[in-house]
Short mmCIF file of C-alpha atoms and ligand atoms in Angstrom, two decimals:
data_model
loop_
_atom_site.label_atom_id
_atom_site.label_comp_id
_atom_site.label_asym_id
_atom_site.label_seq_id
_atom_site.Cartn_x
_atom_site.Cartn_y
_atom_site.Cartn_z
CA UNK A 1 284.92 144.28 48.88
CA UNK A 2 287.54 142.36 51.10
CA UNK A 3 287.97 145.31 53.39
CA UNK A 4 285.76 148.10 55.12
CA UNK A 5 287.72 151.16 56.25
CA UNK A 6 285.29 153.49 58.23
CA UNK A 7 287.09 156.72 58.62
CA UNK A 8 289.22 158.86 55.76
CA UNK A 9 291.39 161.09 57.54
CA UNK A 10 294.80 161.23 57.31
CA UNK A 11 295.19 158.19 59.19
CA UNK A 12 292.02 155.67 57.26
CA UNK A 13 292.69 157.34 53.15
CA UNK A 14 296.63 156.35 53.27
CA UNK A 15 296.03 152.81 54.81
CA UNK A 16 293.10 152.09 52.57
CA UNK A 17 295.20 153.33 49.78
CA UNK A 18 297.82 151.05 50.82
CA UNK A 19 295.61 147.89 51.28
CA UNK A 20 293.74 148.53 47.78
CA UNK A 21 297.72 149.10 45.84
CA UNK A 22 298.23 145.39 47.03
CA UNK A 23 295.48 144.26 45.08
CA UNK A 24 292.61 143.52 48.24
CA UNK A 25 288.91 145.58 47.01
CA UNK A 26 288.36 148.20 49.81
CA UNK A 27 285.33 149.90 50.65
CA UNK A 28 286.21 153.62 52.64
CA UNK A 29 283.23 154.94 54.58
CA UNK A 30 283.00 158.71 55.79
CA UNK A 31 280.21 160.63 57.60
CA UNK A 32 281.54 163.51 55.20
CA UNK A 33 280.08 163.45 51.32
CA UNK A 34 282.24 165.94 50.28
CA UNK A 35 285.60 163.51 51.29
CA UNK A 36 283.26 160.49 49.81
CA UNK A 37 282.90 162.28 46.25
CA UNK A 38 286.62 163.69 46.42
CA UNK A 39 288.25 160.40 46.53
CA UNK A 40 285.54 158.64 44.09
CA UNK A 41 287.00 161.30 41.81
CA UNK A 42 290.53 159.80 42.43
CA UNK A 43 291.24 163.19 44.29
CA UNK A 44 292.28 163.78 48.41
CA UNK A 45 291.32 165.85 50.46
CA UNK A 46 294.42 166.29 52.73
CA UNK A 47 298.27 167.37 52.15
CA UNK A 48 300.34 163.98 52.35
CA UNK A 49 303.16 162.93 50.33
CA UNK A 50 302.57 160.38 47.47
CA UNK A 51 299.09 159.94 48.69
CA UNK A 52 297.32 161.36 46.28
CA UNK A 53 299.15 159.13 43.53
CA UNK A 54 298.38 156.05 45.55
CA UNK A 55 294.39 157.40 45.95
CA UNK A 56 293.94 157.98 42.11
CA UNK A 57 296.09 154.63 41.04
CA UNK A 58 293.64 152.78 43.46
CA UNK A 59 290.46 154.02 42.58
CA UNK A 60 291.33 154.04 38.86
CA UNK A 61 291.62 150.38 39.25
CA UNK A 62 288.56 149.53 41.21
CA UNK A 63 289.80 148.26 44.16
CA UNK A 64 288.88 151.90 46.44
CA UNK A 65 285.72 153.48 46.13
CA UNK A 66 283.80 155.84 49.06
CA UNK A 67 280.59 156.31 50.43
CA UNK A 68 279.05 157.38 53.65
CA UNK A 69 277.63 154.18 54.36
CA UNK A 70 279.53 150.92 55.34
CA UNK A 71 279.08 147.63 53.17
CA UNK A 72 279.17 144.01 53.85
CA UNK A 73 282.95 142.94 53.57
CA UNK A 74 285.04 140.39 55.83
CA UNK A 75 287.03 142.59 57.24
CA UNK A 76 286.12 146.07 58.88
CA UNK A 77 288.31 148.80 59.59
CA UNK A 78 287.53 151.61 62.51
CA UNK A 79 289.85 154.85 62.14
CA UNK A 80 287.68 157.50 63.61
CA UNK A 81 288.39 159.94 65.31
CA UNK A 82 288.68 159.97 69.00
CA UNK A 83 288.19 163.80 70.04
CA UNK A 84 288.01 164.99 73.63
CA UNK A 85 284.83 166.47 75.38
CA UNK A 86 285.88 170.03 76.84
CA UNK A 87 286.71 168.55 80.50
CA UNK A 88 289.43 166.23 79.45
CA UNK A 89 286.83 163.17 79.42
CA UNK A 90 287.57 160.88 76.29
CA UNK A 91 284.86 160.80 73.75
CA UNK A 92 284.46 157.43 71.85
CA UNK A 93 281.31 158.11 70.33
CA UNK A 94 282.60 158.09 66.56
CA UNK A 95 283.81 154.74 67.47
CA UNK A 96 280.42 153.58 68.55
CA UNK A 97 278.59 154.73 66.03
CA UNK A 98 280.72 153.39 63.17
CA UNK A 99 280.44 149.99 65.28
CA UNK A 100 277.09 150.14 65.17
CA UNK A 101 276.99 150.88 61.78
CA UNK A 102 278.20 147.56 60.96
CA UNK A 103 277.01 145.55 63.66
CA UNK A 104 274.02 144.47 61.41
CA UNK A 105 276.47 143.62 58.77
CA UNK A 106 278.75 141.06 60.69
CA UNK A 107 279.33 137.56 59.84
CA UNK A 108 280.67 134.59 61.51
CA UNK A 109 284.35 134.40 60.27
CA UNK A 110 284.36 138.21 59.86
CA UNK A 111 287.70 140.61 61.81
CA UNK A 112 287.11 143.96 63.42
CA UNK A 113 289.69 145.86 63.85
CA UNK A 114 289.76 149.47 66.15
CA UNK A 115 292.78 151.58 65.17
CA UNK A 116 291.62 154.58 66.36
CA UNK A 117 293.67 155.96 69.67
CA UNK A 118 291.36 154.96 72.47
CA UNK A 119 290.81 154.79 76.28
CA UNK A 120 292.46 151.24 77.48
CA UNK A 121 289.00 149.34 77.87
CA UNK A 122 287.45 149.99 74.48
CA UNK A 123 287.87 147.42 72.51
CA UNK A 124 286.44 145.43 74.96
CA UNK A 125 283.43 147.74 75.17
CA UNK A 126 282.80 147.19 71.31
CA UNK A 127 282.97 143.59 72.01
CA UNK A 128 280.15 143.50 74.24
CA UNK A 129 278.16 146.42 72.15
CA UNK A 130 278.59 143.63 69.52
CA UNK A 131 277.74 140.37 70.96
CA UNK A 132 274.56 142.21 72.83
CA UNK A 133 272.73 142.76 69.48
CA UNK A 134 273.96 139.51 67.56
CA UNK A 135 274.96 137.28 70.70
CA UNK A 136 274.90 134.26 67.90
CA UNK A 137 278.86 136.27 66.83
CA UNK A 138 280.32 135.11 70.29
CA UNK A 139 283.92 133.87 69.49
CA UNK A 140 283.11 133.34 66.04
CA UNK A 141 284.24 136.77 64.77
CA UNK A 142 287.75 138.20 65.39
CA UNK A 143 288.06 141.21 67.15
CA UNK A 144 290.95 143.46 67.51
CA UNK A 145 293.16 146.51 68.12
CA UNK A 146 295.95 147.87 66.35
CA UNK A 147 296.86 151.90 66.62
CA UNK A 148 299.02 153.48 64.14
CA UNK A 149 302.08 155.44 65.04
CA UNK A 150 302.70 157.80 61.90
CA UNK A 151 304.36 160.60 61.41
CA UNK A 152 302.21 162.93 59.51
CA UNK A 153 304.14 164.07 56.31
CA UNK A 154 305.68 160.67 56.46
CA UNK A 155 302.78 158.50 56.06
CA UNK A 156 302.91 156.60 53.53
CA UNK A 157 306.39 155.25 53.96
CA UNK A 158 305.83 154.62 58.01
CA UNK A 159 302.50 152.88 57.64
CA UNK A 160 304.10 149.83 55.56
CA UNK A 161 307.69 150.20 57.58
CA UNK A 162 307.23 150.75 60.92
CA UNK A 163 306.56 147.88 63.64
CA UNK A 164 303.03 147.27 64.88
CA UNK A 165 301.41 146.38 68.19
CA UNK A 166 298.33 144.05 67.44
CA UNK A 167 295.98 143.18 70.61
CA UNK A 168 293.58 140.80 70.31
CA UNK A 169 290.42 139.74 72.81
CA UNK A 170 292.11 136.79 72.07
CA UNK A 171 294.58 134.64 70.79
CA UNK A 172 293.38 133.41 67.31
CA UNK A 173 291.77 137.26 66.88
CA UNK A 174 295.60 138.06 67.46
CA UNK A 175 296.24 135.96 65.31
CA UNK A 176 294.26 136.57 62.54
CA UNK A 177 294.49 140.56 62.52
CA UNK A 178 298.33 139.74 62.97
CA UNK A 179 298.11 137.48 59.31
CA UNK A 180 295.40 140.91 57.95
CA UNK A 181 298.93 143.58 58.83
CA UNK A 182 301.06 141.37 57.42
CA UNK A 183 299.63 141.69 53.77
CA UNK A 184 301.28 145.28 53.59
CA UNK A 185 303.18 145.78 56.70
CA UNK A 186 306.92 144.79 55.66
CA UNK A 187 307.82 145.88 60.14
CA UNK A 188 307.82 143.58 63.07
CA UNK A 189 304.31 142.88 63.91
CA UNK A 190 303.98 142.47 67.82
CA UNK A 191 301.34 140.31 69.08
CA UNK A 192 299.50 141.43 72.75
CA UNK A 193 296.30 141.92 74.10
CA UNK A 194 293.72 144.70 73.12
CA UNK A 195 294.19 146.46 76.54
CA UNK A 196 298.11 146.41 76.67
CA UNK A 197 297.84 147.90 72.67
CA UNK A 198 295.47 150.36 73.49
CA UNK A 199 297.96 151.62 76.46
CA UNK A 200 300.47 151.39 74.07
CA UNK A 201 299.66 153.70 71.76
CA UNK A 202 298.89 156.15 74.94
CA UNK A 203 302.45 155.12 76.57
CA UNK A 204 304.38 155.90 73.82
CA UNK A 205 302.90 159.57 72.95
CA UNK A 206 302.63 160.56 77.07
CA UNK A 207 306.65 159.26 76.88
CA UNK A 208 307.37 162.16 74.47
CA UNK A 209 305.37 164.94 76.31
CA UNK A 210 306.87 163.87 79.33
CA UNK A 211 310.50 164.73 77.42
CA UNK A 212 309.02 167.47 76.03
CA UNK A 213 307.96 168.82 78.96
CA UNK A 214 311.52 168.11 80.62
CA UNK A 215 313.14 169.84 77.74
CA UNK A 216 310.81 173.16 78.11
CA UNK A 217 311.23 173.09 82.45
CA UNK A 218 314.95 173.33 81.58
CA UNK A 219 314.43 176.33 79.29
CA UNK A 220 312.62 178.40 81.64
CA UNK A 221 315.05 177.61 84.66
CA UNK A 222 317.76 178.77 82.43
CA UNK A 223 316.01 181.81 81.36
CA UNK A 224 316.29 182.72 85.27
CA UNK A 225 319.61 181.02 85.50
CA UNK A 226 321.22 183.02 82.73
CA UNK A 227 322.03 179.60 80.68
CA UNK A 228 321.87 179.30 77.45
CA UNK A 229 319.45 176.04 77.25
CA UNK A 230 320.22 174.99 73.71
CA UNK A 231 324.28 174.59 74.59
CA UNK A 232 322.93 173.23 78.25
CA UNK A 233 321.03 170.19 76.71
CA UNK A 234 323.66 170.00 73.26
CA UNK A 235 326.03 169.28 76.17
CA UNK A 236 324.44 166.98 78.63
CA UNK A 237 323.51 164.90 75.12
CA UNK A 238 327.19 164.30 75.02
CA UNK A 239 326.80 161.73 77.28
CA UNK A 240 326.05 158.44 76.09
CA UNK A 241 322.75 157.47 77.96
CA UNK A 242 321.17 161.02 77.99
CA UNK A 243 318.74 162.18 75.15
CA UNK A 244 316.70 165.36 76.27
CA UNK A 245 315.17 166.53 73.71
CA UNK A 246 314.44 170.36 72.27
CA UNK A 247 312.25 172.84 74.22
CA UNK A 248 309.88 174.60 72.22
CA UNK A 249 306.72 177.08 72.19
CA UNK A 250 304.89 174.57 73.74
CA UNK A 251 303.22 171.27 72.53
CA UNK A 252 300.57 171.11 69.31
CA UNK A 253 299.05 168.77 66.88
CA UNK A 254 296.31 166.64 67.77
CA UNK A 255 298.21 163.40 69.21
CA UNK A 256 300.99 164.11 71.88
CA UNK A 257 298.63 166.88 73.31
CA UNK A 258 296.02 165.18 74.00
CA UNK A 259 296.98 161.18 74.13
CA UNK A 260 297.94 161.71 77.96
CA UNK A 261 294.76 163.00 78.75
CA UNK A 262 293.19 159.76 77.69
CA UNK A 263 295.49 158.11 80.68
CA UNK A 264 295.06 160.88 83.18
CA UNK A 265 291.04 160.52 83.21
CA UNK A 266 291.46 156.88 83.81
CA UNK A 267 294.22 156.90 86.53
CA UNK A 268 294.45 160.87 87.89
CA UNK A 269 295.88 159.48 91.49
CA UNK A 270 298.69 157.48 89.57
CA UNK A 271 299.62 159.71 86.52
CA UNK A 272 301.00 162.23 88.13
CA UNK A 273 304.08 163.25 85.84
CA UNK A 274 301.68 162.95 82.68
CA UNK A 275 299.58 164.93 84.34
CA UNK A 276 301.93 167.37 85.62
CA UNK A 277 303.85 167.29 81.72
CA UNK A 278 300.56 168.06 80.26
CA UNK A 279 300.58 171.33 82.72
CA UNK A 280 304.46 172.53 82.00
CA UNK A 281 303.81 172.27 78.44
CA UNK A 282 300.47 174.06 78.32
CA UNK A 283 302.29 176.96 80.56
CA UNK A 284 305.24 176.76 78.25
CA UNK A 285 303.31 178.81 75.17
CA UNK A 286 301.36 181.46 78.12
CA UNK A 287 304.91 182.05 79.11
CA UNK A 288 306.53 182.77 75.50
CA UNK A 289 303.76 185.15 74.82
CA UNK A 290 304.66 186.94 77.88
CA UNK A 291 307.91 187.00 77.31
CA UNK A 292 307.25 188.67 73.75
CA UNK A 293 305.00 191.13 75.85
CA UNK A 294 307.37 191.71 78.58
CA UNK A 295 310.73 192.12 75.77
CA UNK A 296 308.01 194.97 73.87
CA UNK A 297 307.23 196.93 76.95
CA UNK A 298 311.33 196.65 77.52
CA UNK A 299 312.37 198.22 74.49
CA UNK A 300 309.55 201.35 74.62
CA UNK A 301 310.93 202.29 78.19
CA UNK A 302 314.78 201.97 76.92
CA UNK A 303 314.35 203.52 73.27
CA UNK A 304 311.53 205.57 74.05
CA UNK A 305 309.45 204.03 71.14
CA UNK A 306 307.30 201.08 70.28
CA UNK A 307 309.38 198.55 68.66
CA UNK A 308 308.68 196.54 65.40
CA UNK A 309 307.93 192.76 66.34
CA UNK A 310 308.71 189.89 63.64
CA UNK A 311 306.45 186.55 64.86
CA UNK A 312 307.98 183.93 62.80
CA UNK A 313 306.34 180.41 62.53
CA UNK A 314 302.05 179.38 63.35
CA UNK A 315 302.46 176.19 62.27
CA UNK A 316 302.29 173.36 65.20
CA UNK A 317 305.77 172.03 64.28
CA UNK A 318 308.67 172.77 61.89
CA UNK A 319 308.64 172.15 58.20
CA UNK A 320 304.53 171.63 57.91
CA UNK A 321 301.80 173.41 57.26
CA UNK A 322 299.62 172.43 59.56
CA UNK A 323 298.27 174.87 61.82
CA UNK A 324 296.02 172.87 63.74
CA UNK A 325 296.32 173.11 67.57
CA UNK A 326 299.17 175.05 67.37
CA UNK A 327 300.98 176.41 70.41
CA UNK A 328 302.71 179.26 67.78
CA UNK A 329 298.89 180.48 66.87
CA UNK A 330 297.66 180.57 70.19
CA UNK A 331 300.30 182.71 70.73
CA UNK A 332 300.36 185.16 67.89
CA UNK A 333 296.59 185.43 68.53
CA UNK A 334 297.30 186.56 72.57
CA UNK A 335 299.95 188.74 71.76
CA UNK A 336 298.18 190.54 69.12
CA UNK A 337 294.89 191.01 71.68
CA UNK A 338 296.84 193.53 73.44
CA UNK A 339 297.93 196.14 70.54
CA UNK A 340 297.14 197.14 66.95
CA UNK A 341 298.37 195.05 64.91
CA UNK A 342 300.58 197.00 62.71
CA UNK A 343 303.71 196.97 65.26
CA UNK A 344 303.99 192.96 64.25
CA UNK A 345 305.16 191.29 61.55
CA UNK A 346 303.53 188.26 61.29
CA UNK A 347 305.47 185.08 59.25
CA UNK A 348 304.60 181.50 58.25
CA UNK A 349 306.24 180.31 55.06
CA UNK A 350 304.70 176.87 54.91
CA UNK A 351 301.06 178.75 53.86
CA UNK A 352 300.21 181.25 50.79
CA UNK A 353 297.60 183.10 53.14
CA UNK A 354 296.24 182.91 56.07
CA UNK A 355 292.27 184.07 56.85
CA UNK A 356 292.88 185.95 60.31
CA UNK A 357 296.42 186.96 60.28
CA UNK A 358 298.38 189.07 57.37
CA UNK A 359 301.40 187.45 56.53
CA UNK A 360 305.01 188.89 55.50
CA UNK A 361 308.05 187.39 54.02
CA UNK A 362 310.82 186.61 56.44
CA UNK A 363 313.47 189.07 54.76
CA UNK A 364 311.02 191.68 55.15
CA UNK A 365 310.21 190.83 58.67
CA UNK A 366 313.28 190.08 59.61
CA UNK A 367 314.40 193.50 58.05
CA UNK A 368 311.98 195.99 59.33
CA UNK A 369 311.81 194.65 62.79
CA UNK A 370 312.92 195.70 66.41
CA UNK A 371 312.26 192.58 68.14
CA UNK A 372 312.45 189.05 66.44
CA UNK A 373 310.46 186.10 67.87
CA UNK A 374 310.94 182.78 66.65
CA UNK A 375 308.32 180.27 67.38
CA UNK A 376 308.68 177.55 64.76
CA UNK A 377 311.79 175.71 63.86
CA UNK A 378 310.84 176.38 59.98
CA UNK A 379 314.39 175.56 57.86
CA UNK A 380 313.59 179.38 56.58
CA UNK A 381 313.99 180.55 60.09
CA UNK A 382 317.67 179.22 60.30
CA UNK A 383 320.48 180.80 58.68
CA UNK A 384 318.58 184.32 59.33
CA UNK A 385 321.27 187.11 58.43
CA UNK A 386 321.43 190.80 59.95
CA UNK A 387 320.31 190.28 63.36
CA UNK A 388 322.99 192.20 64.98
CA UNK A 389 321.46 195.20 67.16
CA UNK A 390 317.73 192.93 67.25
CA UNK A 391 316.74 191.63 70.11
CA UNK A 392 315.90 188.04 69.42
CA UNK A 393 313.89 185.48 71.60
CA UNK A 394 314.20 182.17 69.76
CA UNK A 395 311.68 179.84 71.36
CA UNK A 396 312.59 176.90 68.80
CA UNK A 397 316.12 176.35 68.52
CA UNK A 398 316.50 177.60 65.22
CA UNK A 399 319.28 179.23 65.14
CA UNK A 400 321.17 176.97 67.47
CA UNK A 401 324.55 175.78 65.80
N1 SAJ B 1 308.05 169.03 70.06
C1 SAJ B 1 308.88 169.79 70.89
N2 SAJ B 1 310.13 169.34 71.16
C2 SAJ B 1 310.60 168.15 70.66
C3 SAJ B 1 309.73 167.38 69.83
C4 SAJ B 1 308.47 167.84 69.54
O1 SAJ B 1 308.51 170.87 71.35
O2 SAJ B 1 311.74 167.80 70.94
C5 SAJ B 1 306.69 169.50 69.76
C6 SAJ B 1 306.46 169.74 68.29
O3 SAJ B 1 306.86 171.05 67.92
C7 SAJ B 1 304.95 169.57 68.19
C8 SAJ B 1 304.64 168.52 69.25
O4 SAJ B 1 305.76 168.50 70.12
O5 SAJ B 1 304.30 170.78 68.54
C9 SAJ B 1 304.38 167.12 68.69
O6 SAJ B 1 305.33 166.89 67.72
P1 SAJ B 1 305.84 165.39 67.35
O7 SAJ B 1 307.17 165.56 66.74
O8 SAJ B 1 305.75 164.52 68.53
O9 SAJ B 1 304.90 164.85 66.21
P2 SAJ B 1 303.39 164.45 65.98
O10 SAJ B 1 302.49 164.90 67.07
O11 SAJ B 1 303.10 164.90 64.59
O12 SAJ B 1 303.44 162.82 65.96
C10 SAJ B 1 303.45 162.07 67.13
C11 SAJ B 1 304.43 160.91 66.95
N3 SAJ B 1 304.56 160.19 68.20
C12 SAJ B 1 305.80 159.97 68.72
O13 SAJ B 1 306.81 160.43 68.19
C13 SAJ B 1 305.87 159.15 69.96
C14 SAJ B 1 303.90 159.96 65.88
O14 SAJ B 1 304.73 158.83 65.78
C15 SAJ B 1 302.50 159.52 66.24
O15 SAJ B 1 301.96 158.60 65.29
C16 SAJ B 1 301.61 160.75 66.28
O16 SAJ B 1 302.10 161.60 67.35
C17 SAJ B 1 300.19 160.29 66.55
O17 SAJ B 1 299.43 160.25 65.55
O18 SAJ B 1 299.90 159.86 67.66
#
């Protein structure tokens, strides 16, 4: 094969879909045999739009195939994961061991390419993990890094459309990844250095906590200040340089909470808003579910009864089904530690079932109970009819006008 992706997750299966659709022979490597065999069926293993065509087109042709060991090619792809140890340090050990994987493999003339979100230094560290066990590749291999900036449930269409930062050790490894993108990348393709793209794809995630976390101070301030926060930021976005953007249950998914962690191990004296962002929006889903709490124990002292709850949303953003690191979970499953379970009404309309909590349908929810608690933006959460006489903490916006 041309091309060695090593890594099928939701970032690696699309782009090696991609590649192989434009006619290039790709290789996908995965520590996991069950994802190997899926996709050798022509199958995939994760929810994406119009990936699953582009999968089974690709390996119907020949040009993808799987298999948990890497293969000589020319160019080699690293999309690992980059998970966190439990203190906040930045773990890179995927990315090692794929790049030791194919160290033996490596040719002169070869490009290796780390798109993987990583600490600012690791591309350089793969460099010299290279070059120390064949020291005969010095400058005669490319080396490179390129991170991706997808939108899950919008792969497909941003990984050929949207611009991309390429950093190489050095110029013609710039170069040469930059002419690699450009065979199915129809965006601007920025050229840089592999420490200033690394921090790039940190910069640009920390950016949008930072917001976030803006957007979620100003929601508790005017919970004390009486405010209603939605109108507050509709109407400071009137003006034409100001974009704060929507306050929520807190932060999920696997990127925007955890990117800024990768900066604040590296530079805790200088990140000090990152830092502090990462804090508000951690503190932003403890204080919904005591809010839900604090409303419950409210309406038993004033109507002398324990009131029905409706929890609507556990996915980690609106209009997905993804439930992974989500803020809305973590709260559902601290609100529920402190009573029996059936004063709530539990709602997530994105999943047929879930294994730990049982789920209603909104209209029944909605219906039966006291106290409504929106957590996730979900489009069924917005035009929600017969609320008069509930008591309704909307977390999400969702029924903002
Ligand atoms: N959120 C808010 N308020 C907002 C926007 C988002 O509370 O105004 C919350 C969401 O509910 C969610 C979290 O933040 O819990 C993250 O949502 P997101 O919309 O930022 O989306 P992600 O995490 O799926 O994707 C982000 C994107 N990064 C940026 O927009 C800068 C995407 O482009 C990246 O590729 C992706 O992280 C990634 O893989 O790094």
């Amino acid at each position: 094969p041309e091309v060695v992706m090593i890594g099928l997750g939701y970032i690696g299966l699309p782009t090696a879909a991609l590649i192989a659709q434009g006619g290039t022979k790709v290789h996908g490597v995965d520590i996991n045999q069950n994802v190997v065999d899926t996709i050798n069926r022509g199958e995939i293993h994760i929810v994406e739009p119009d990936l699953g065509e582009a999968v089974s087109q690709a390996v119907s042709n020949g040009f993808l195939k799987a298999s948990t060991e890497p293969v000589i090619a020319n160019t080699y792809l690293i999309v690992v994961p980059t998970p966190f140890k439990n203190n906040h340090e930045p773990d890179i050990s995927y990315v090692e061991s794929a790049t030791k994987n194919i160290i033996p493999l490596l040719k002169k003339g070869d490009t290796y390419i780390i798109e993987s979100t990583s600490p600012v230094g690791t591309t350089e560290k793969m460099m010299n993990l290279i070059y120390e066990e064949r020291p005969e590749l010095k400058g005669a291999i490319f080396i490179a890094y390129c991170p991706e900036r997808v939108l899950p449930g919008n792969v497909m269409y941003e990984l050929v459309n949207n611009d991309r930062v390429i950093g190489g050790i050095d110029d013609k490894s710039t170069k040469k990844a930059v002419d690699f993108y450009r065979k199915y990348v129809t965006g601007e393709l920025h050229e840089t250095n592999a420490r200033t793209a690394e921090m790039c794809k940190l910069v640009e995630n920390s950016s949008r906590d930072v917001q976030i976390a803006f957007a979620n101070e100003l929601s508790l301030i005017c919970d004390k200040a009486d405010i209603d926060v939605w109108e507050l930021i509709n109407l400071a976005n009137k003006h034409p340089r100001v974009n704060i953007l929507q306050p929520g249950c807190g932060v999920g998914g696997h990127c925007i909470a955890v990117d800024p962690y990768f900066i604040v191990a590296e530079y805790p004296m200088e990140s000090r808003i990152i830092g502090k962002a990462r804090e508000v929006n951690n503190y932003k889903s403890f204080w919904c579910a005591e809010k839900i709490v604090s409303t419950k124990l409210e309406f038993e002292l004033r109507h002398g009864r324990k009131p029905k709850v409706a929890l609507l949303g556990l996915a980690f953003k609106p209009n997905i089904d993804d439930l992974r690191e989500s803020p809305a979970k973590y709260i559902v499953q601290r609100v529920l530690q402190d009573a029996n379970n059936e004063d709530y009404y539990i709602v997530e309309p994105n999943i047929d079932d879930h294994n730990v909590f049982k789920l209603t349908d909104v209209s029944v929810a909605v219906k039966e109970a006291d106290v409504i608690a929106i957590l996730v933006a979900h489009k069924e959460f917005k035009n929600l009819n017969e609320l008069d006489n509930k008591v309704i903490l909307d977390f999400s916006g969702a029924l903002k006008k």
